[in-house]
Coordinates of C-alpha atoms and ligand atoms in Angstrom, one line a residue:
M24 CA -3.0 -7.0 38.9
K25 CA -5.7 -7.8 41.4
I26 CA -6.9 -4.8 43.3
A27 CA -7.9 -5.6 46.9
P28 CA -9.6 -3.3 49.3
F29 CA -7.2 -1.6 51.7
R30 CA -7.7 -2.6 55.3
G31 CA -5.8 -0.1 57.4
R32 CA -6.7 2.7 59.7
D33 CA -6.5 6.3 58.8
V34 CA -4.5 8.9 60.6
R35 CA -7.0 9.5 63.2
G36 CA -7.3 5.8 63.9
H37 CA -10.7 5.5 62.2
P38 CA -11.2 2.5 60.1
P39 CA -11.4 3.4 56.4
N40 CA -14.8 4.4 55.2
A41 CA -16.6 2.4 52.5
D42 CA -15.7 4.9 49.7
P43 CA -15.2 2.8 46.5
L44 CA -12.1 4.9 45.8
R45 CA -10.5 3.1 48.7
A46 CA -10.0 0.0 46.6
L47 CA -6.4 -0.5 45.8
T48 CA -3.9 -2.9 47.1
P49 CA -2.4 -2.5 50.5
R50 CA 1.2 -1.4 50.5
G51 CA 2.4 -3.9 53.1
P52 CA 3.1 -3.4 56.8
M53 CA 5.6 -0.5 56.3
T54 CA 3.1 2.3 55.7
R55 CA 0.3 3.2 58.0
R56 CA -1.2 6.4 56.8
P57 CA -3.7 6.3 54.0
L58 CA -2.3 7.3 50.6
L59 CA -3.9 9.3 47.9
I60 CA -2.1 9.4 44.6
V61 CA -2.9 12.2 42.1
V62 CA -1.7 11.8 38.5
L63 CA -1.6 15.0 36.5
A64 CA -2.5 14.4 32.9
A65 CA -4.3 17.6 31.8
G66 CA -1.5 19.3 30.1
Q67 CA -2.0 19.9 26.4
G68 CA 1.4 18.6 25.5
T69 CA 1.9 21.2 22.8
R70 CA 5.5 20.3 22.4
M71 CA 4.5 16.9 21.0
K72 CA 2.8 18.6 18.0
S73 CA 0.1 15.9 18.0
A74 CA -3.6 15.6 17.6
A75 CA -3.6 13.0 20.4
P76 CA -3.2 14.0 24.1
K77 CA 0.5 13.7 25.1
V78 CA -0.1 11.1 27.8
L79 CA -1.7 8.7 25.3
H80 CA 1.5 8.5 23.3
K81 CA 3.0 5.0 23.8
I82 CA 6.1 3.5 25.2
G83 CA 6.5 -0.2 24.6
G84 CA 3.0 -0.3 23.1
R85 CA 1.3 1.1 26.2
S86 CA 0.3 4.7 26.9
M87 CA 2.5 6.8 29.2
L88 CA -0.6 7.3 31.4
A89 CA -1.1 3.5 31.7
H90 CA 2.6 3.0 32.6
V91 CA 2.3 5.5 35.4
L92 CA -1.0 4.0 36.6
G93 CA 0.6 0.5 36.4
V94 CA 3.3 1.6 38.9
V95 CA 0.6 3.2 41.0
Q96 CA -1.1 -0.2 41.2
E97 CA 2.1 -2.0 42.0
L98 CA 2.8 0.5 44.8
G99 CA -0.8 0.3 46.1
A100 CA -2.9 3.3 47.2
D101 CA -6.1 3.9 49.1
A102 CA -7.4 6.3 46.4
V103 CA -6.3 7.4 43.0
S104 CA -7.2 10.6 41.2
V105 CA -6.4 11.4 37.6
V106 CA -6.6 15.0 36.5
I107 CA -7.5 15.5 32.8
G108 CA -8.3 18.4 30.6
P109 CA -11.8 19.2 29.3
G110 CA -12.9 17.0 26.4
M111 CA -10.1 14.5 27.0
E112 CA -12.5 11.6 27.0
T113 CA -9.9 9.2 25.5
V114 CA -7.6 10.0 28.5
R115 CA -10.5 9.4 30.9
A116 CA -11.2 6.0 29.3
E117 CA -7.6 5.0 29.4
A118 CA -7.4 6.0 33.1
L119 CA -10.5 4.0 34.0
A120 CA -9.4 1.0 31.9
Q121 CA -6.3 0.8 34.0
V122 CA -7.7 1.7 37.4
P123 CA -11.5 1.3 37.4
S124 CA -11.9 2.9 40.8
A125 CA -9.9 6.0 39.9
H126 CA -11.5 9.4 40.4
V127 CA -11.1 11.3 37.2
C128 CA -11.2 15.1 37.7
V129 CA -11.3 17.8 35.0
Q130 CA -9.0 20.9 35.2
P131 CA -11.0 23.5 33.2
E132 CA -7.9 25.3 31.9
P133 CA -4.3 24.2 31.8
K134 CA -3.1 26.9 34.2
G135 CA -0.2 25.0 35.6
T136 CA 0.6 22.0 37.8
A137 CA -0.6 23.6 41.1
D138 CA -3.9 24.4 39.5
A139 CA -4.0 20.9 38.2
L140 CA -3.6 19.4 41.6
G141 CA -6.2 21.8 42.8
A142 CA -8.6 20.2 40.4
A143 CA -8.5 17.1 42.6
R144 CA -9.8 19.3 45.4
E145 CA -12.7 17.0 46.3
A146 CA -10.4 14.0 46.7
L147 CA -7.9 16.1 48.7
K148 CA -10.6 17.3 51.0
R149 CA -12.0 13.8 51.6
H150 CA -8.5 12.4 52.3
A151 CA -6.6 12.6 55.5
G152 CA -3.2 11.1 55.0
D153 CA -0.2 11.3 52.6
V154 CA -0.5 12.6 49.1
L155 CA 1.8 11.5 46.3
V156 CA 1.7 13.6 43.0
L157 CA 2.9 12.0 39.8
Y158 CA 3.1 13.5 36.3
A159 CA 1.7 11.3 33.6
D160 CA 4.5 12.4 31.3
T161 CA 7.1 10.6 33.4
P162 CA 6.4 7.0 32.4
L163 CA 9.5 5.1 33.6
L164 CA 9.1 5.4 37.3
T165 CA 9.5 2.3 39.5
A166 CA 7.5 1.4 42.6
A167 CA 10.7 0.9 44.5
T168 CA 11.7 4.5 44.0
L169 CA 8.2 5.7 44.9
G170 CA 8.6 3.6 48.1
R171 CA 11.7 5.6 48.9
I172 CA 9.8 8.8 48.6
L173 CA 7.1 7.6 51.0
A174 CA 9.8 6.4 53.4
A175 CA 11.1 10.0 53.5
L176 CA 7.6 11.1 54.7
D177 CA 7.6 8.3 57.2
A178 CA 11.0 9.6 58.5
G179 CA 9.3 12.9 59.3
T180 CA 9.6 15.3 56.4
G181 CA 6.6 17.3 55.3
I182 CA 7.5 17.4 51.6
A183 CA 9.7 14.9 49.7
V184 CA 10.8 15.7 46.2
L185 CA 12.3 13.2 43.8
G186 CA 15.4 14.7 42.2
F187 CA 17.9 13.5 39.6
E188 CA 20.9 14.7 37.7
P189 CA 20.1 14.6 34.0
A190 CA 22.8 14.6 31.3
D191 CA 20.9 17.5 29.7
P192 CA 19.0 19.5 32.3
T193 CA 17.3 21.7 29.7
G194 CA 13.7 22.4 30.5
Y195 CA 13.7 20.9 34.0
G196 CA 13.2 22.8 37.3
R197 CA 16.3 23.0 39.5
L198 CA 16.4 22.0 43.1
L199 CA 17.8 24.6 45.4
S200 CA 19.4 23.1 48.5
D201 CA 19.0 24.9 51.8
G202 CA 22.7 24.4 52.5
G203 CA 22.1 21.2 54.5
R204 CA 20.3 18.1 53.3
G205 CA 17.0 20.0 52.9
L206 CA 15.3 21.5 49.9
A207 CA 14.8 25.3 50.0
A208 CA 12.9 25.8 46.7
I209 CA 12.3 24.6 43.2
R210 CA 13.1 27.0 40.4
E211 CA 11.7 26.6 37.0
E212 CA 14.2 27.0 34.2
K213 CA 12.5 30.0 32.7
D214 CA 12.6 31.8 36.1
A215 CA 16.1 30.8 37.1
T216 CA 19.1 33.0 37.4
E217 CA 22.2 31.9 35.6
A218 CA 23.7 30.6 38.8
E219 CA 20.6 28.6 39.5
R220 CA 20.5 27.2 36.0
A221 CA 24.0 25.9 36.5
L222 CA 22.7 23.6 39.2
K223 CA 22.7 20.0 38.2
L224 CA 20.1 18.5 40.5
C225 CA 16.6 18.7 38.8
N226 CA 13.0 18.2 39.7
S227 CA 11.5 15.0 38.4
G228 CA 8.0 16.2 39.2
V229 CA 7.4 13.4 41.7
M230 CA 6.4 15.0 45.1
A231 CA 5.0 13.6 48.2
F232 CA 3.2 15.6 51.0
R233 CA 2.4 15.0 54.6
L234 CA 0.8 18.3 55.3
D235 CA -2.1 19.3 57.5
N236 CA -3.4 21.7 54.9
L237 CA -2.1 21.0 51.4
L238 CA -5.1 22.7 49.8
G239 CA -4.4 25.8 51.9
V240 CA -0.8 25.9 50.6
L241 CA -2.0 25.4 47.0
D242 CA -4.4 28.3 47.3
R243 CA -1.5 30.6 48.2
I244 CA 0.5 29.8 45.1
G245 CA 0.5 32.7 42.6
N246 CA 1.3 32.9 38.9
A247 CA 3.7 35.8 38.8
N248 CA 6.4 33.9 36.8
A249 CA 7.7 33.6 33.3
K250 CA 5.0 31.3 32.1
G251 CA 2.1 33.0 34.0
E252 CA 1.3 29.5 35.4
F253 CA 0.5 28.2 38.9
Y254 CA 3.5 26.1 39.6
L255 CA 3.1 23.2 42.0
T256 CA 6.8 23.5 42.6
D257 CA 6.2 26.7 44.6
V258 CA 4.7 24.6 47.3
V259 CA 8.2 24.0 48.7
E260 CA 9.0 27.7 49.4
I261 CA 5.6 28.5 50.8
A262 CA 5.4 25.5 53.1
R263 CA 9.0 26.1 54.3
A264 CA 8.0 29.6 55.3
D265 CA 5.5 27.9 57.6
G266 CA 8.2 25.8 59.1
V267 CA 7.7 22.6 57.1
Q268 CA 10.7 20.5 56.3
A269 CA 11.4 19.5 52.7
T270 CA 13.8 16.9 51.5
I271 CA 15.2 15.5 48.3
V272 CA 15.3 11.9 47.4
V273 CA 17.6 11.2 44.4
C274 CA 17.1 8.6 41.8
P275 CA 18.8 7.7 38.4
E276 CA 17.9 9.8 35.4
D277 CA 16.4 6.9 33.4
E278 CA 13.5 6.5 35.9
V279 CA 12.3 10.0 35.6
L280 CA 12.8 11.1 32.1
G281 CA 10.1 13.6 31.4
V282 CA 8.5 13.4 27.9
N283 CA 7.6 16.7 26.4
G284 CA 8.6 16.2 22.8
R285 CA 9.1 13.4 20.3
D286 CA 12.8 13.3 21.0
Q287 CA 12.2 12.6 24.7
L288 CA 9.5 10.0 23.7
A289 CA 12.2 8.2 21.7
A290 CA 14.6 8.5 24.6
A291 CA 12.1 7.0 27.1
E292 CA 11.4 4.2 24.6
A293 CA 15.1 3.4 24.5
V294 CA 15.2 3.2 28.3
F295 CA 12.1 1.0 28.3
Q296 CA 13.6 -1.3 25.6
K297 CA 16.9 -1.6 27.5
R298 CA 15.0 -2.7 30.6
A299 CA 12.8 -5.2 28.7
R300 CA 15.8 -6.8 27.0
A301 CA 17.6 -7.1 30.3
R302 CA 14.6 -8.7 31.9
A303 CA 14.1 -11.2 29.0
M304 CA 17.7 -12.3 29.4
R305 CA 17.5 -12.5 33.1
E306 CA 14.5 -14.8 32.8
G307 CA 16.4 -17.2 30.5
A308 CA 15.9 -16.1 26.9
T309 CA 18.8 -15.8 24.5
L310 CA 18.8 -12.6 22.5
I311 CA 21.6 -12.9 19.9
A312 CA 21.6 -9.1 19.3
P313 CA 19.6 -7.6 22.1
E314 CA 19.7 -4.1 20.8
T315 CA 17.8 -5.1 17.7
V316 CA 14.9 -6.9 19.5
W317 CA 11.8 -4.8 20.4
F318 CA 9.5 -5.7 23.2
S319 CA 6.1 -4.5 24.3
W320 CA 5.2 -3.8 27.9
D321 CA 3.4 -7.2 28.2
T322 CA 5.6 -9.5 26.2
K323 CA 5.9 -12.8 28.0
I324 CA 8.9 -14.9 27.0
G325 CA 9.9 -18.3 28.5
Q326 CA 13.1 -20.0 29.2
D327 CA 15.5 -21.1 26.5
V328 CA 13.7 -19.1 23.9
V329 CA 16.2 -18.0 21.2
V330 CA 15.4 -14.7 19.5
E331 CA 17.5 -13.9 16.4
P332 CA 18.2 -10.3 15.3
N333 CA 15.6 -7.8 14.2
V334 CA 12.5 -9.2 15.8
F335 CA 9.5 -7.0 16.8
F336 CA 7.1 -8.1 19.6
G337 CA 4.0 -6.0 19.4
P338 CA 1.5 -6.0 22.4
G339 CA 0.0 -9.3 23.7
V340 CA 2.7 -11.8 22.7
T341 CA 3.5 -14.9 24.8
I342 CA 6.3 -17.2 23.9
D343 CA 6.6 -20.6 25.6
D344 CA 9.8 -22.3 26.6
G345 CA 12.3 -23.4 24.0
A346 CA 10.7 -21.6 21.0
E347 CA 12.9 -20.1 18.4
I348 CA 12.1 -16.8 16.8
K349 CA 14.2 -16.4 13.7
A350 CA 15.5 -13.1 12.3
N351 CA 13.2 -10.3 10.9
S352 CA 9.9 -11.6 12.3
Y353 CA 7.0 -9.4 13.5
M354 CA 4.3 -10.5 15.8
E355 CA 1.4 -9.1 17.9
Q356 CA -1.4 -10.6 20.0
S357 CA 0.0 -14.1 19.4
H358 CA 1.0 -17.2 21.2
I359 CA 3.9 -19.3 20.3
G360 CA 4.0 -22.8 21.9
Q361 CA 6.9 -24.8 23.3
G362 CA 9.6 -25.6 20.9
A363 CA 7.9 -24.0 18.0
R364 CA 9.9 -22.2 15.3
V365 CA 8.8 -19.0 13.7
G366 CA 10.5 -17.1 10.9
P367 CA 12.8 -15.9 9.4
F368 CA 10.5 -13.2 8.0
A369 CA 7.2 -14.3 9.5
R370 CA 4.3 -12.1 10.3
L371 CA 1.9 -13.1 13.1
R372 CA -1.1 -10.9 13.3
P373 CA -3.7 -10.9 16.2
G374 CA -5.0 -14.3 17.1
A375 CA -2.1 -16.4 15.8
D376 CA -1.6 -19.4 18.0
V377 CA 1.3 -21.5 17.0
G378 CA 1.2 -24.9 18.7
P379 CA 4.0 -26.8 20.3
R380 CA 6.8 -27.7 17.8
A381 CA 4.8 -26.2 14.9
R382 CA 6.7 -24.4 12.2
V383 CA 6.0 -21.1 10.5
G384 CA 8.6 -20.2 7.9
N385 CA 9.6 -17.2 5.7
F386 CA 6.9 -14.9 4.2
V387 CA 4.1 -16.6 6.0
E388 CA 1.3 -14.4 7.4
L389 CA -1.0 -15.8 10.1
K390 CA -4.1 -14.1 11.4
N391 CA -6.7 -15.5 13.8
V392 CA -5.5 -19.0 13.2
T393 CA -4.6 -22.0 15.4
L394 CA -1.8 -24.2 14.1
R395 CA -2.0 -27.3 16.2
E396 CA 1.0 -29.3 17.5
G397 CA 3.7 -29.9 14.8
A398 CA 1.7 -28.3 12.0
K399 CA 3.8 -26.6 9.3
A400 CA 3.5 -23.7 7.0
N401 CA 7.1 -23.2 5.9
H402 CA 6.9 -20.9 2.9
L403 CA 5.0 -18.0 1.4
A404 CA 1.4 -18.5 2.7
Y405 CA -1.5 -16.6 4.1
L406 CA -3.5 -18.4 6.8
G407 CA -6.4 -16.5 8.2
D408 CA -9.5 -17.4 10.3
A409 CA -8.6 -21.1 10.5
D410 CA -7.8 -24.1 12.5
V411 CA -5.0 -26.3 11.2
G412 CA -4.9 -29.8 12.7
A413 CA -1.8 -31.4 14.3
G414 CA 0.9 -32.4 11.9
S415 CA -0.7 -31.0 8.9
N416 CA 1.5 -29.5 6.2
I417 CA 0.5 -26.3 4.3
G418 CA 2.5 -26.1 1.1
A419 CA 4.3 -23.0 -0.3
G420 CA 2.0 -20.4 -1.8
T421 CA -1.2 -21.6 -0.1
I422 CA -3.8 -19.0 0.5
F423 CA -6.8 -19.3 2.8
C424 CA -9.4 -17.1 1.0
N425 CA -11.2 -16.0 4.1
Y426 CA -12.8 -12.8 2.9
D427 CA -15.5 -12.2 0.3
G428 CA -15.4 -8.5 0.5
F429 CA -18.1 -8.5 3.2
Q430 CA -17.6 -11.2 5.7
K431 CA -14.8 -13.4 7.0
H432 CA -15.2 -17.2 6.8
R433 CA -13.4 -20.1 8.4
T434 CA -11.2 -22.8 7.1
E435 CA -11.1 -26.0 9.2
I436 CA -8.3 -28.5 8.5
G437 CA -8.1 -31.8 10.3
E438 CA -5.0 -33.6 11.5
G439 CA -2.3 -34.9 9.1
V440 CA -3.7 -33.0 6.1
F441 CA -1.3 -32.3 3.1
V442 CA -2.1 -29.1 1.3
G443 CA -0.1 -29.1 -2.0
S444 CA 1.7 -25.9 -3.1
N445 CA -0.1 -22.9 -4.6
S446 CA -3.6 -24.0 -3.5
S447 CA -6.4 -21.7 -2.6
L448 CA -8.9 -22.8 0.0
V449 CA -12.0 -20.8 -0.4
A450 CA -13.7 -20.4 3.0
P451 CA -16.0 -21.6 4.5
V452 CA -14.4 -25.0 3.8
K453 CA -13.5 -28.1 5.8
I454 CA -10.7 -30.5 4.9
G455 CA -11.1 -33.9 6.7
A456 CA -8.2 -35.5 8.5
G457 CA -5.5 -37.2 6.4
A458 CA -6.8 -35.7 3.1
Y459 CA -4.5 -34.6 0.3
I460 CA -5.0 -31.4 -1.7
G461 CA -3.3 -31.5 -5.1
S462 CA -1.0 -28.6 -5.9
G463 CA -2.6 -25.6 -7.6
S464 CA -6.2 -26.6 -6.6
V465 CA -8.9 -24.0 -5.9
I466 CA -10.9 -25.8 -3.2
T467 CA -14.4 -24.5 -2.8
K468 CA -16.1 -27.7 -1.4
N469 CA -15.5 -29.7 1.7
V470 CA -13.0 -32.6 1.3
S471 CA -13.6 -35.9 3.1
A472 CA -11.0 -37.5 5.3
D473 CA -8.2 -39.4 3.5
A474 CA -9.5 -38.3 0.1
L475 CA -7.4 -36.6 -2.7
A476 CA -9.0 -33.4 -3.9
L477 CA -7.7 -32.0 -7.2
E478 CA -9.0 -29.0 -9.1
R479 CA -7.1 -28.2 -12.2
G480 CA -7.2 -28.9 -16.0
S481 CA -5.8 -32.3 -16.9
Q482 CA -2.3 -32.2 -18.4
E483 CA -2.0 -32.7 -22.2
E484 CA 1.2 -33.9 -23.9
R485 CA 2.2 -33.8 -27.6
P486 CA 5.3 -36.0 -28.2
G487 CA 8.1 -34.4 -30.2
W488 CA 6.2 -31.0 -30.6
A489 CA 9.1 -28.9 -29.3
A490 CA 11.7 -30.3 -31.6
K491 CA 9.5 -29.9 -34.7
F492 CA 8.7 -26.3 -33.6
R493 CA 12.4 -25.4 -33.3
A494 CA 13.2 -26.9 -36.7
M495 CA 10.5 -24.9 -38.4
M496 CA 11.5 -21.6 -36.8
G497 CA 15.2 -22.3 -37.7
K498 CA 14.3 -22.6 -41.4
R499 CA 12.3 -19.4 -41.4
K500 CA 15.2 -17.5 -39.8
A501 CA 17.6 -18.9 -42.5
K502 CA 15.3 -17.7 -45.4
A503 CA 14.9 -14.3 -43.9
G504 CA 18.7 -13.9 -43.3
Ligands
UD1_4 C1 7.4 20.1 35.3 C2 8.0 20.8 36.6 C3 9.5 20.9 36.5 C4 10.0 19.5 36.4 C5 9.4 18.7 35.2 C6 9.8 17.3 35.2 C7 6.3 22.4 37.3 C8 5.9 23.8 37.4 N1 7.4 22.1 36.7 O1 7.8 20.9 34.2 O2 10.0 21.5 37.7 O3 11.4 19.5 36.2 O4 8.0 18.8 35.2 O5 9.4 16.6 34.1 O6 5.6 21.6 37.9 N2 -0.3 19.4 33.8 C9 -1.6 19.5 34.0 N3 -2.2 20.7 34.0 C10 -1.5 21.9 33.7 C11 -0.1 21.7 33.4 C12 0.5 20.5 33.5 O7 -2.3 18.5 34.3 O8 -2.1 22.9 33.7 C13 0.3 18.0 33.8 C14 0.9 17.6 32.4 O9 -0.1 16.8 31.7 C15 2.1 16.8 32.8 C16 2.5 17.4 34.1 O10 1.5 18.1 34.6 O11 1.8 15.4 32.9 C17 3.8 18.3 34.0 O12 3.5 19.4 33.1 P1 4.5 20.0 32.1 O13 3.9 21.1 31.4 O14 5.0 18.9 31.2 O15 5.6 20.5 33.1 P2 7.2 20.7 32.7 O16 7.3 22.0 32.0 O17 7.7 19.5 32.1
CA5 CA1 6.8 17.6 31.4

């Protein structure tokens, strides 16, 4: 997504300053006040039991943090801060890869979500306008729902909290209503009474603030609670005591599933896949058994593509209109041209480019190879680091020997070439257009256009040999018996 500088006016009517952080897309005419989005990603994620930071665990082949920042970009903001833990350089890199203008802050110790937001103190001080806080472990949010939260601020509330009713509320904070439509407090499960725990409406973690002094409120939050943490959720009670209004915006559970453990990671993945399948079908692809097809966040699939059962699309796959992906195929960072047919049981590794109407059949592995229009490799082959000309036919059992243990080498095959079965093409090697390679050949030298290249022992024949042999063996057996 292209990020354009925001051209609005801030709360005081001043034009925005030239701060490079103010470099995200405008949110359209609806919103006027500048928006700072803070994404909290410093938690250790101990419940994941992982060497990797929690927010780098993936949904649909993309980290949870990148999912959240992707929605941030879709929504648009004037500034984005990401709060990470000390030494989380991989998280920093992921944040900056997604939003290069993001301000990454370090929370020295994971002392709770309020302390985490406090780590973005500099950005909060610099900013006069609305603040939206997101947790990086809530990857399924949509920009539309975030828009509703901001609209609640526009309607005059000081704090808007996104709530939901989970099937299983275990682990979530509960939203305590003030008896009317307002929110009185958020109670963490560990600190809740039995009656509070019985409440169904839970905190998603998404909160938006239109407060004169958010930092001042944060500084008043204590840690006298079950976890000994500074809870951001305490903002509600404190601000309400100051007369600030707090409201709840409700959304469906599947947008705000929080990921704390591997079970929830799998649950979030399931929601993601359901959405991706629905979208592919909405855009005109046929999925014969949708529940068995796995998409990545960036899979691009054209119209009238037919996907048979048990297909896995890793990241970076584009499929043009009318292509057919047959059962049990796996592909990543690959392009499949119009009307091409891939599988069953094909494996496309990074850099596979299957041209229009080309064919890739069972047990064929492609890596960094371009198959031009109408080329075919229908059975049992490995094609790596190569260019295969239009209409060429690669026979069963063909191997492109691209690696000598140290370096990779290329195989260049012209148009209309016929490579006989069980051939090895030892790269670097070039086969001229229209050439024939005899079956079983080990080709180490370039072959001229329209030539026949053969590399195998010449066949010998001994007439009647087999009959004589059988007769001799029969006699021996009779003697012995
Ligand atoms: C939090 C909410 C809970 C809500 C739930 C929704 C609080 C106190 N509780 O609980 O009400 O129902 O999310 O999923 O906010 N983080 C930091 N620094 C810290 C602690 C956390 O950056 O010191 C980050 C984490 O990386 C994570 C997010 O804040 O992205 C939430 O932290 P987590 O510990 O998962 O909170 P929950 O216990 O899930
Ligand atoms: Ca969480």
